[in-house]
CSV table of N, CA and C in Angstrom, one decimal:
chain,number,residue,atom,x,y,z
A,8,GLY,N,-15.6,-3.0,-9.9
A,8,GLY,CA,-16.5,-2.0,-9.4
A,8,GLY,C,-16.8,-2.2,-7.9
A,9,SER,N,-17.8,-1.5,-7.5
A,9,SER,CA,-18.1,-1.6,-6.0
A,9,SER,C,-18.6,-2.9,-5.6
A,10,ALA,N,-19.3,-3.7,-6.5
A,10,ALA,CA,-19.7,-5.0,-6.1
A,10,ALA,C,-18.5,-5.9,-5.8
A,11,ASN,N,-17.5,-5.8,-6.6
A,11,ASN,CA,-16.2,-6.5,-6.4
A,11,ASN,C,-15.6,-6.1,-5.1
A,12,ARG,N,-15.6,-4.8,-4.8
A,12,ARG,CA,-15.0,-4.4,-3.5
A,12,ARG,C,-15.8,-5.0,-2.3
A,13,VAL,N,-17.1,-5.0,-2.4
A,13,VAL,CA,-17.9,-5.6,-1.4
A,13,VAL,C,-17.6,-7.1,-1.2
A,14,ALA,N,-17.4,-7.8,-2.3
A,14,ALA,CA,-17.1,-9.2,-2.2
A,14,ALA,C,-15.7,-9.4,-1.6
A,15,ILE,N,-14.8,-8.6,-1.9
A,15,ILE,CA,-13.4,-8.7,-1.3
A,15,ILE,C,-13.5,-8.3,0.2
A,16,ARG,N,-14.2,-7.3,0.5
A,16,ARG,CA,-14.3,-7.0,2.0
A,16,ARG,C,-14.9,-8.2,2.7
A,17,GLY,N,-15.9,-8.8,2.2
A,17,GLY,CA,-16.5,-10.0,2.8
A,17,GLY,C,-15.5,-11.1,2.9
A,18,GLN,N,-14.7,-11.3,1.9
A,18,GLN,CA,-13.6,-12.3,1.8
A,18,GLN,C,-12.6,-12.1,2.9
A,19,LEU,N,-12.2,-10.8,3.0
A,19,LEU,CA,-11.2,-10.4,4.0
A,19,LEU,C,-11.7,-10.5,5.4
A,20,ASP,N,-13.0,-10.1,5.6
A,20,ASP,CA,-13.6,-10.2,6.9
A,20,ASP,C,-13.7,-11.6,7.4
A,21,GLN,N,-14.1,-12.5,6.5
A,21,GLN,CA,-14.2,-13.9,6.9
A,21,GLN,C,-12.8,-14.5,7.2
A,22,LEU,N,-11.8,-14.2,6.4
A,22,LEU,CA,-10.4,-14.7,6.6
A,22,LEU,C,-9.9,-14.2,8.0
A,23,CYS,N,-10.1,-12.9,8.3
A,23,CYS,CA,-9.6,-12.4,9.5
A,23,CYS,C,-10.4,-12.9,10.7
A,24,ARG,N,-11.7,-13.2,10.6
A,24,ARG,CA,-12.4,-13.8,11.7
A,24,ARG,C,-11.9,-15.2,11.9
A,25,ASP,N,-11.7,-16.0,10.9
A,25,ASP,CA,-11.2,-17.3,11.0
A,25,ASP,C,-9.8,-17.4,11.7
A,26,LYS,N,-9.0,-16.4,11.3
A,26,LYS,CA,-7.6,-16.4,11.9
A,26,LYS,C,-7.5,-15.6,13.2
A,27,GLN,N,-8.6,-14.9,13.6
A,27,GLN,CA,-8.6,-14.1,14.7
A,27,GLN,C,-7.6,-12.9,14.6
A,28,TRP,N,-7.6,-12.3,13.4
A,28,TRP,CA,-6.9,-11.1,13.1
A,28,TRP,C,-7.8,-9.9,13.1
A,29,LYS,N,-7.3,-8.8,13.5
A,29,LYS,CA,-8.1,-7.5,13.4
A,29,LYS,C,-8.1,-7.0,12.0
A,30,TYR,N,-9.3,-6.5,11.7
A,30,TYR,CA,-9.6,-6.1,10.3
A,30,TYR,C,-10.4,-4.8,10.3
A,31,VAL,N,-9.9,-3.8,9.6
A,31,VAL,CA,-10.6,-2.5,9.4
A,31,VAL,C,-10.8,-2.3,8.0
A,32,SER,N,-12.0,-1.8,7.6
A,32,SER,CA,-12.3,-1.6,6.2
A,32,SER,C,-13.3,-0.5,6.0
A,33,GLY,N,-13.4,0.0,4.8
A,33,GLY,CA,-14.5,1.0,4.5
A,33,GLY,C,-14.0,2.4,4.8
A,34,VAL,N,-15.0,3.3,4.6
A,34,VAL,CA,-14.7,4.7,4.8
A,34,VAL,C,-14.7,5.0,6.3
A,35,VAL,N,-13.5,5.5,6.8
A,35,VAL,CA,-13.4,5.8,8.2
A,35,VAL,C,-12.8,7.3,8.3
A,36,ASP,N,-13.0,7.8,9.5
A,36,ASP,CA,-12.4,9.2,9.7
A,36,ASP,C,-10.9,9.1,9.7
A,37,LEU,N,-10.3,10.3,9.5
A,37,LEU,CA,-8.8,10.3,9.4
A,37,LEU,C,-8.1,9.8,10.6
A,38,TYR,N,-8.6,10.0,11.8
A,38,TYR,CA,-8.0,9.5,13.0
A,38,TYR,C,-8.0,8.0,13.0
A,39,THR,N,-9.2,7.4,12.7
A,39,THR,CA,-9.3,6.0,12.7
A,39,THR,C,-8.3,5.4,11.6
A,40,TYR,N,-8.3,6.1,10.4
A,40,TYR,CA,-7.4,5.6,9.3
A,40,TYR,C,-6.0,5.6,9.8
A,41,ALA,N,-5.5,6.7,10.4
A,41,ALA,CA,-4.1,6.8,10.8
A,41,ALA,C,-3.8,5.8,11.9
A,42,GLU,N,-4.7,5.6,12.8
A,42,GLU,CA,-4.5,4.7,13.9
A,42,GLU,C,-4.4,3.3,13.4
A,43,ALA,N,-5.3,2.9,12.4
A,43,ALA,CA,-5.3,1.6,11.8
A,43,ALA,C,-4.0,1.3,11.1
A,44,LEU,N,-3.6,2.3,10.3
A,44,LEU,CA,-2.3,2.1,9.6
A,44,LEU,C,-1.1,2.0,10.5
A,45,GLY,N,-1.2,2.7,11.6
A,45,GLY,CA,-0.1,2.7,12.6
A,45,GLY,C,0.0,1.3,13.3
A,46,ARG,N,-1.1,0.6,13.4
A,46,ARG,CA,-1.1,-0.7,14.0
A,46,ARG,C,-1.0,-1.9,13.0
A,47,SER,N,-1.2,-1.6,11.8
A,47,SER,CA,-1.3,-2.7,10.8
A,47,SER,C,0.1,-3.3,10.4
A,48,ARG,N,0.0,-4.5,10.1
A,48,ARG,CA,1.2,-5.2,9.5
A,48,ARG,C,1.0,-5.3,8.0
A,49,ILE,N,-0.2,-5.6,7.6
A,49,ILE,CA,-0.5,-5.8,6.2
A,49,ILE,C,-1.7,-4.8,5.8
A,50,VAL,N,-1.6,-4.2,4.7
A,50,VAL,CA,-2.6,-3.4,4.1
A,50,VAL,C,-3.0,-3.9,2.7
A,51,VAL,N,-4.3,-4.1,2.5
A,51,VAL,CA,-4.7,-4.6,1.2
A,51,VAL,C,-5.3,-3.4,0.4
A,52,ASN,N,-4.8,-3.3,-0.8
A,52,ASN,CA,-5.3,-2.2,-1.7
A,52,ASN,C,-6.1,-2.9,-2.8
A,53,VAL,N,-7.3,-2.3,-3.0
A,53,VAL,CA,-8.2,-2.7,-4.1
A,53,VAL,C,-8.5,-1.5,-4.9
A,54,PRO,N,-7.9,-1.3,-6.1
A,54,PRO,CA,-8.1,-0.1,-6.9
A,54,PRO,C,-9.6,0.0,-7.2
A,55,ARG,N,-10.1,1.3,-7.1
A,55,ARG,CA,-11.5,1.5,-7.4
A,55,ARG,C,-11.9,1.5,-8.8
A,56,ASN,N,-11.0,2.0,-9.7
A,56,ASN,CA,-11.3,2.0,-11.1
A,56,ASN,C,-10.0,2.0,-11.9
A,57,GLU,N,-10.1,2.1,-13.2
A,57,GLU,CA,-8.9,1.9,-14.1
A,57,GLU,C,-7.9,3.0,-14.0
A,58,ILE,N,-8.2,4.1,-13.4
A,58,ILE,CA,-7.2,5.3,-13.4
A,58,ILE,C,-6.9,5.7,-12.0
A,59,ASN,N,-7.2,4.9,-11.0
A,59,ASN,CA,-7.0,5.3,-9.6
A,59,ASN,C,-5.9,4.5,-8.9
A,60,ARG,N,-4.9,5.2,-8.4
A,60,ARG,CA,-4.0,4.6,-7.5
A,60,ARG,C,-4.1,5.4,-6.2
A,61,PRO,N,-4.8,4.9,-5.2
A,61,PRO,CA,-5.1,5.8,-4.1
A,61,PRO,C,-3.9,6.1,-3.2
A,62,HIS,N,-4.1,7.1,-2.4
A,62,HIS,CA,-3.0,7.5,-1.4
A,62,HIS,C,-2.7,6.4,-0.5
A,63,ARG,N,-3.6,5.4,-0.3
A,63,ARG,CA,-3.3,4.3,0.6
A,63,ARG,C,-2.1,3.5,0.3
A,64,VAL,N,-1.7,3.5,-1.0
A,64,VAL,CA,-0.5,2.8,-1.5
A,64,VAL,C,0.7,3.4,-0.7
A,65,TYR,N,0.9,4.7,-0.9
A,65,TYR,CA,2.0,5.4,-0.3
A,65,TYR,C,1.9,5.5,1.3
A,66,ASP,N,0.7,5.8,1.7
A,66,ASP,CA,0.4,5.9,3.2
A,66,ASP,C,0.9,4.6,3.9
A,67,SER,N,0.4,3.5,3.3
A,67,SER,CA,0.8,2.2,4.0
A,67,SER,C,2.3,1.9,4.0
A,68,LEU,N,2.9,2.2,2.9
A,68,LEU,CA,4.4,2.0,2.9
A,68,LEU,C,5.1,2.9,3.8
A,69,ALA,N,4.7,4.2,3.9
A,69,ALA,CA,5.3,5.2,4.8
A,69,ALA,C,5.1,4.8,6.3
A,70,CYS,N,4.0,4.0,6.5
A,70,CYS,CA,3.8,3.6,7.9
A,70,CYS,C,4.5,2.2,8.2
A,71,GLY,N,5.2,1.7,7.3
A,71,GLY,CA,5.9,0.5,7.5
A,71,GLY,C,5.1,-0.8,7.4
A,72,CYS,N,4.0,-0.7,6.6
A,72,CYS,CA,3.1,-1.9,6.4
A,72,CYS,C,3.5,-2.6,5.1
A,73,CYS,N,3.2,-3.9,5.1
A,73,CYS,CA,3.4,-4.7,3.9
A,73,CYS,C,2.1,-4.4,3.1
A,74,LEU,N,2.3,-4.0,1.8
A,74,LEU,CA,1.2,-3.7,0.9
A,74,LEU,C,1.0,-4.9,0.0
A,75,ILE,N,-0.3,-5.4,0.1
A,75,ILE,CA,-0.7,-6.4,-0.9
A,75,ILE,C,-1.8,-5.8,-1.7
A,76,SER,N,-1.6,-5.8,-3.0
A,76,SER,CA,-2.5,-5.0,-3.9
A,76,SER,C,-3.1,-5.9,-5.0
A,77,LEU,N,-4.3,-5.8,-5.3
A,77,LEU,CA,-4.8,-6.3,-6.5
A,77,LEU,C,-4.1,-5.5,-7.6
A,78,PRO,N,-4.1,-6.0,-8.9
A,78,PRO,CA,-3.3,-5.4,-9.9
A,78,PRO,C,-3.6,-3.9,-10.0
A,79,PHE,N,-2.5,-3.1,-10.1
A,79,PHE,CA,-2.6,-1.7,-10.3
A,79,PHE,C,-3.2,-1.4,-11.6
A,80,PRO,N,-4.1,-0.4,-11.7
A,80,PRO,CA,-4.8,-0.1,-13.0
A,80,PRO,C,-3.9,0.6,-14.0
A,81,MET,N,-2.9,1.3,-13.5
A,81,MET,CA,-2.1,2.0,-14.4
A,81,MET,C,-0.6,1.5,-14.2
A,82,ALA,N,0.2,1.8,-15.1
A,82,ALA,CA,1.6,1.5,-14.9
A,82,ALA,C,2.1,2.1,-13.6
A,83,ILE,N,2.9,1.4,-12.9
A,83,ILE,CA,3.5,1.9,-11.7
A,83,ILE,C,4.8,2.5,-12.0
A,84,GLU,N,5.3,3.4,-11.1
A,84,GLU,CA,6.6,4.1,-11.4
A,84,GLU,C,7.7,3.1,-11.5
A,85,GLU,N,8.7,3.5,-12.3
A,85,GLU,CA,9.9,2.7,-12.5
A,85,GLU,C,10.6,2.6,-11.1
A,86,GLY,N,11.0,1.4,-10.8
A,86,GLY,CA,11.7,1.2,-9.6
A,86,GLY,C,10.9,0.7,-8.5
A,87,PHE,N,9.5,0.8,-8.6
A,87,PHE,CA,8.6,0.3,-7.6
A,87,PHE,C,8.2,-1.1,-8.0
A,88,LYS,N,8.8,-2.1,-7.3
A,88,LYS,CA,8.7,-3.5,-7.8
A,88,LYS,C,7.9,-4.4,-7.0
A,89,ASP,N,7.0,-5.1,-7.8
A,89,ASP,CA,6.2,-6.2,-7.2
A,89,ASP,C,7.1,-7.3,-6.6
A,90,GLY,N,6.8,-7.8,-5.5
A,90,GLY,CA,7.6,-8.8,-4.8
A,90,GLY,C,8.8,-8.2,-4.0
A,91,VAL,N,9.0,-6.9,-4.1
A,91,VAL,CA,10.1,-6.3,-3.4
A,91,VAL,C,9.4,-5.2,-2.4
A,92,HIS,N,8.8,-4.2,-3.0
A,92,HIS,CA,8.3,-3.1,-2.2
A,92,HIS,C,6.8,-3.3,-1.9
A,93,PHE,N,6.2,-4.2,-2.6
A,93,PHE,CA,4.8,-4.6,-2.4
A,93,PHE,C,4.5,-5.9,-3.0
A,94,VAL,N,3.4,-6.5,-2.8
A,94,VAL,CA,3.0,-7.8,-3.4
A,94,VAL,C,1.7,-7.6,-4.2
A,95,GLU,N,1.7,-8.0,-5.4
A,95,GLU,CA,0.5,-7.9,-6.3
A,95,GLU,C,-0.1,-9.3,-6.5
A,96,CYS,N,-1.4,-9.4,-6.4
A,96,CYS,CA,-2.0,-10.7,-6.7
A,96,CYS,C,-3.5,-10.5,-7.1
A,97,ASP,N,-4.1,-11.5,-7.7
A,97,ASP,CA,-5.4,-11.5,-8.1
A,97,ASP,C,-6.4,-11.7,-6.9
A,98,GLN,N,-7.6,-11.4,-7.1
A,98,GLN,CA,-8.6,-11.5,-6.0
A,98,GLN,C,-8.7,-13.0,-5.5
A,99,LYS,N,-8.6,-13.9,-6.4
A,99,LYS,CA,-8.8,-15.3,-6.0
A,99,LYS,C,-7.6,-15.8,-5.1
A,100,ASP,N,-6.4,-15.1,-5.3
A,100,ASP,CA,-5.2,-15.5,-4.6
A,100,ASP,C,-5.0,-14.7,-3.3
A,101,LEU,N,-5.9,-13.7,-3.0
A,101,LEU,CA,-5.7,-12.8,-1.9
A,101,LEU,C,-5.6,-13.5,-0.6
A,102,PRO,N,-6.5,-14.3,-0.2
A,102,PRO,CA,-6.3,-15.0,1.1
A,102,PRO,C,-5.0,-15.8,1.3
A,103,ALA,N,-4.6,-16.5,0.2
A,103,ALA,CA,-3.4,-17.3,0.3
A,103,ALA,C,-2.2,-16.3,0.3
A,104,MET,N,-2.3,-15.2,-0.3
A,104,MET,CA,-1.1,-14.3,-0.3
A,104,MET,C,-1.0,-13.6,1.1
A,105,ILE,N,-2.1,-13.3,1.7
A,105,ILE,CA,-2.0,-12.8,3.1
A,105,ILE,C,-1.4,-13.8,4.0
A,106,GLU,N,-1.9,-15.0,3.9
A,106,GLU,CA,-1.3,-16.1,4.8
A,106,GLU,C,0.2,-16.3,4.5
A,107,TRP,N,0.6,-16.3,3.2
A,107,TRP,CA,2.0,-16.4,2.8
A,107,TRP,C,2.8,-15.3,3.4
A,108,ALA,N,2.3,-14.1,3.4
A,108,ALA,CA,3.0,-12.9,4.0
A,108,ALA,C,3.2,-13.1,5.5
A,109,PHE,N,2.3,-13.7,6.2
A,109,PHE,CA,2.4,-13.9,7.6
A,109,PHE,C,3.3,-15.0,8.0
A,110,GLU,N,3.5,-16.0,7.1
A,110,GLU,CA,4.3,-17.2,7.4
A,110,GLU,C,5.8,-16.7,7.5
A,111,TRP,N,6.4,-17.1,8.6
A,111,TRP,CA,7.8,-16.8,8.9
A,111,TRP,C,8.1,-15.3,8.8
A,112,GLY,N,7.1,-14.4,9.0
A,112,GLY,CA,7.3,-13.0,9.0
A,112,GLY,C,7.7,-12.4,7.7
A,113,ARG,N,7.3,-13.0,6.6
A,113,ARG,CA,7.7,-12.5,5.2
A,113,ARG,C,7.2,-11.1,5.0
A,114,TYR,N,6.1,-10.7,5.6
A,114,TYR,CA,5.6,-9.4,5.5
A,114,TYR,C,6.6,-8.3,6.0
A,115,GLU,N,7.4,-8.7,7.0
A,115,GLU,CA,8.3,-7.7,7.6
A,115,GLU,C,9.3,-7.3,6.5
A,116,GLN,N,9.9,-8.2,5.7
A,116,GLN,CA,10.9,-7.8,4.7
A,116,GLN,C,10.2,-6.9,3.6
A,117,VAL,N,9.1,-7.3,3.2
A,117,VAL,CA,8.4,-6.5,2.1
A,117,VAL,C,8.1,-5.1,2.7
A,118,ALA,N,7.6,-5.0,3.9
A,118,ALA,CA,7.3,-3.8,4.6
A,118,ALA,C,8.6,-2.9,4.7
A,119,LYS,N,9.7,-3.5,5.1
A,119,LYS,CA,10.9,-2.8,5.3
A,119,LYS,C,11.4,-2.2,3.9
A,120,TRP,N,11.3,-3.0,2.9
A,120,TRP,CA,11.8,-2.5,1.6
A,120,TRP,C,10.8,-1.4,1.0
A,121,GLY,N,9.5,-1.6,1.3
A,121,GLY,CA,8.6,-0.6,0.9
A,121,GLY,C,8.8,0.7,1.6
A,122,TYR,N,9.1,0.7,2.9
A,122,TYR,CA,9.4,1.9,3.7
A,122,TYR,C,10.6,2.5,3.2
A,123,GLU,N,11.7,1.8,2.9
A,123,GLU,CA,12.9,2.3,2.4
A,123,GLU,C,12.7,3.0,1.0
A,124,TYR,N,11.8,2.4,0.2
A,124,TYR,CA,11.5,3.0,-1.1
A,124,TYR,C,10.9,4.4,-0.9
A,125,ILE,N,9.9,4.5,0.0
A,125,ILE,CA,9.3,5.7,0.2
A,125,ILE,C,10.3,6.8,0.8
A,126,LYS,N,11.1,6.4,1.7
A,126,LYS,CA,12.1,7.3,2.3
A,126,LYS,C,13.1,7.8,1.2
A,127,LEU,N,13.4,7.0,0.2
A,127,LEU,CA,14.3,7.4,-0.8
A,127,LEU,C,13.7,8.2,-2.0
A,128,ASN,N,12.3,8.1,-2.1
A,128,ASN,CA,11.7,8.6,-3.3
A,128,ASN,C,10.5,9.6,-3.0
A,129,HIS,N,9.9,9.5,-1.9
A,129,HIS,CA,8.6,10.2,-1.7
A,129,HIS,C,8.5,10.9,-0.3
A,130,THR,N,9.4,11.8,0.0
A,130,THR,CA,9.3,12.5,1.2
A,130,THR,C,9.1,14.0,0.9
A,131,TRP,N,8.7,14.8,1.9
A,131,TRP,CA,8.4,16.2,1.7
A,131,TRP,C,9.7,16.9,1.3
A,132,ALA,N,10.9,16.5,1.8
A,132,ALA,CA,12.1,17.1,1.4
A,132,ALA,C,12.4,16.8,-0.1
A,133,ILE,N,12.1,15.7,-0.6
A,133,ILE,CA,12.3,15.4,-2.0
A,133,ILE,C,11.4,16.2,-2.8
A,134,ARG,N,10.1,16.3,-2.4
A,134,ARG,CA,9.1,17.1,-3.1
A,134,ARG,C,9.5,18.6,-3.2
A,135,ALA,N,10.1,19.1,-2.1
A,135,ALA,CA,10.5,20.5,-2.0
A,135,ALA,C,11.6,20.7,-3.0
A,136,LYS,N,12.6,19.8,-3.1
A,136,LYS,CA,13.7,20.0,-4.1
A,136,LYS,C,13.1,19.9,-5.5
A,137,GLU,N,12.2,19.1,-5.8
A,137,GLU,CA,11.5,19.0,-7.1
A,137,GLU,C,10.8,20.3,-7.4
A,138,LEU,N,10.1,20.8,-6.4
A,138,LEU,CA,9.3,22.0,-6.6
A,138,LEU,C,10.3,23.2,-6.9
A,139,ARG,N,11.4,23.2,-6.1
A,139,ARG,CA,12.3,24.3,-6.3
A,139,ARG,C,13.0,24.2,-7.7
A,140,GLN,N,13.3,23.0,-8.2
A,140,GLN,CA,13.8,22.9,-9.5
A,140,GLN,C,12.8,23.3,-10.6
A,141,MET,N,11.5,23.0,-10.4
A,141,MET,CA,10.5,23.4,-11.4
A,141,MET,C,10.4,24.9,-11.4
A,142,ILE,N,10.4,25.6,-10.2
A,142,ILE,CA,10.3,27.0,-10.2
A,142,ILE,C,11.5,27.6,-10.9
A,143,TYR,N,12.7,27.1,-10.6
A,143,TYR,CA,13.9,27.6,-11.2
A,143,TYR,C,13.8,27.5,-12.7
A,144,GLU,N,13.4,26.3,-13.2
A,144,GLU,CA,13.3,26.1,-14.7
A,144,GLU,C,12.3,27.0,-15.3
A,145,GLU,N,11.2,27.2,-14.6
A,145,GLU,CA,10.1,28.0,-15.2
A,145,GLU,C,10.3,29.5,-15.1
A,146,PHE,N,10.8,29.9,-14.0
A,146,PHE,CA,10.9,31.4,-13.7
A,146,PHE,C,12.4,31.9,-13.6
A,147,GLY,N,13.3,31.0,-13.6
A,147,GLY,CA,14.7,31.4,-13.4
A,147,GLY,C,15.1,31.9,-12.0
A,148,ILE,N,14.3,31.5,-11.1
A,148,ILE,CA,14.6,32.0,-9.7
A,148,ILE,C,14.8,30.8,-8.8
């Protein structure tokens, strides 16, 4: 719930202050959100509830960020793999996982594979082809 999210934000804020890393969290306007994603190396995802997988998951990957997520509430799509396209961990392991990702640039490889996954599976061109196929199947046009 929201109390858990507040605790995690505090945990991340303290870690980033200790390491002198920049940290942005909470509800921000779209410009600030886009700017933060464009500068980020790592994005942390904390699902809000049991049926929510926010746009942040795909936004962060499309921006070339390494995604570290608390467990996804729902099954994730086939082919989207923990340890390859993103890293999943529990709240207690979050600070260690972030530090692990920064060691020797490990975040760069996860970010690269996540970005490639998005380019292969989730672009507007791919969605347009899917939509065209649906229209053809439904209406024969």
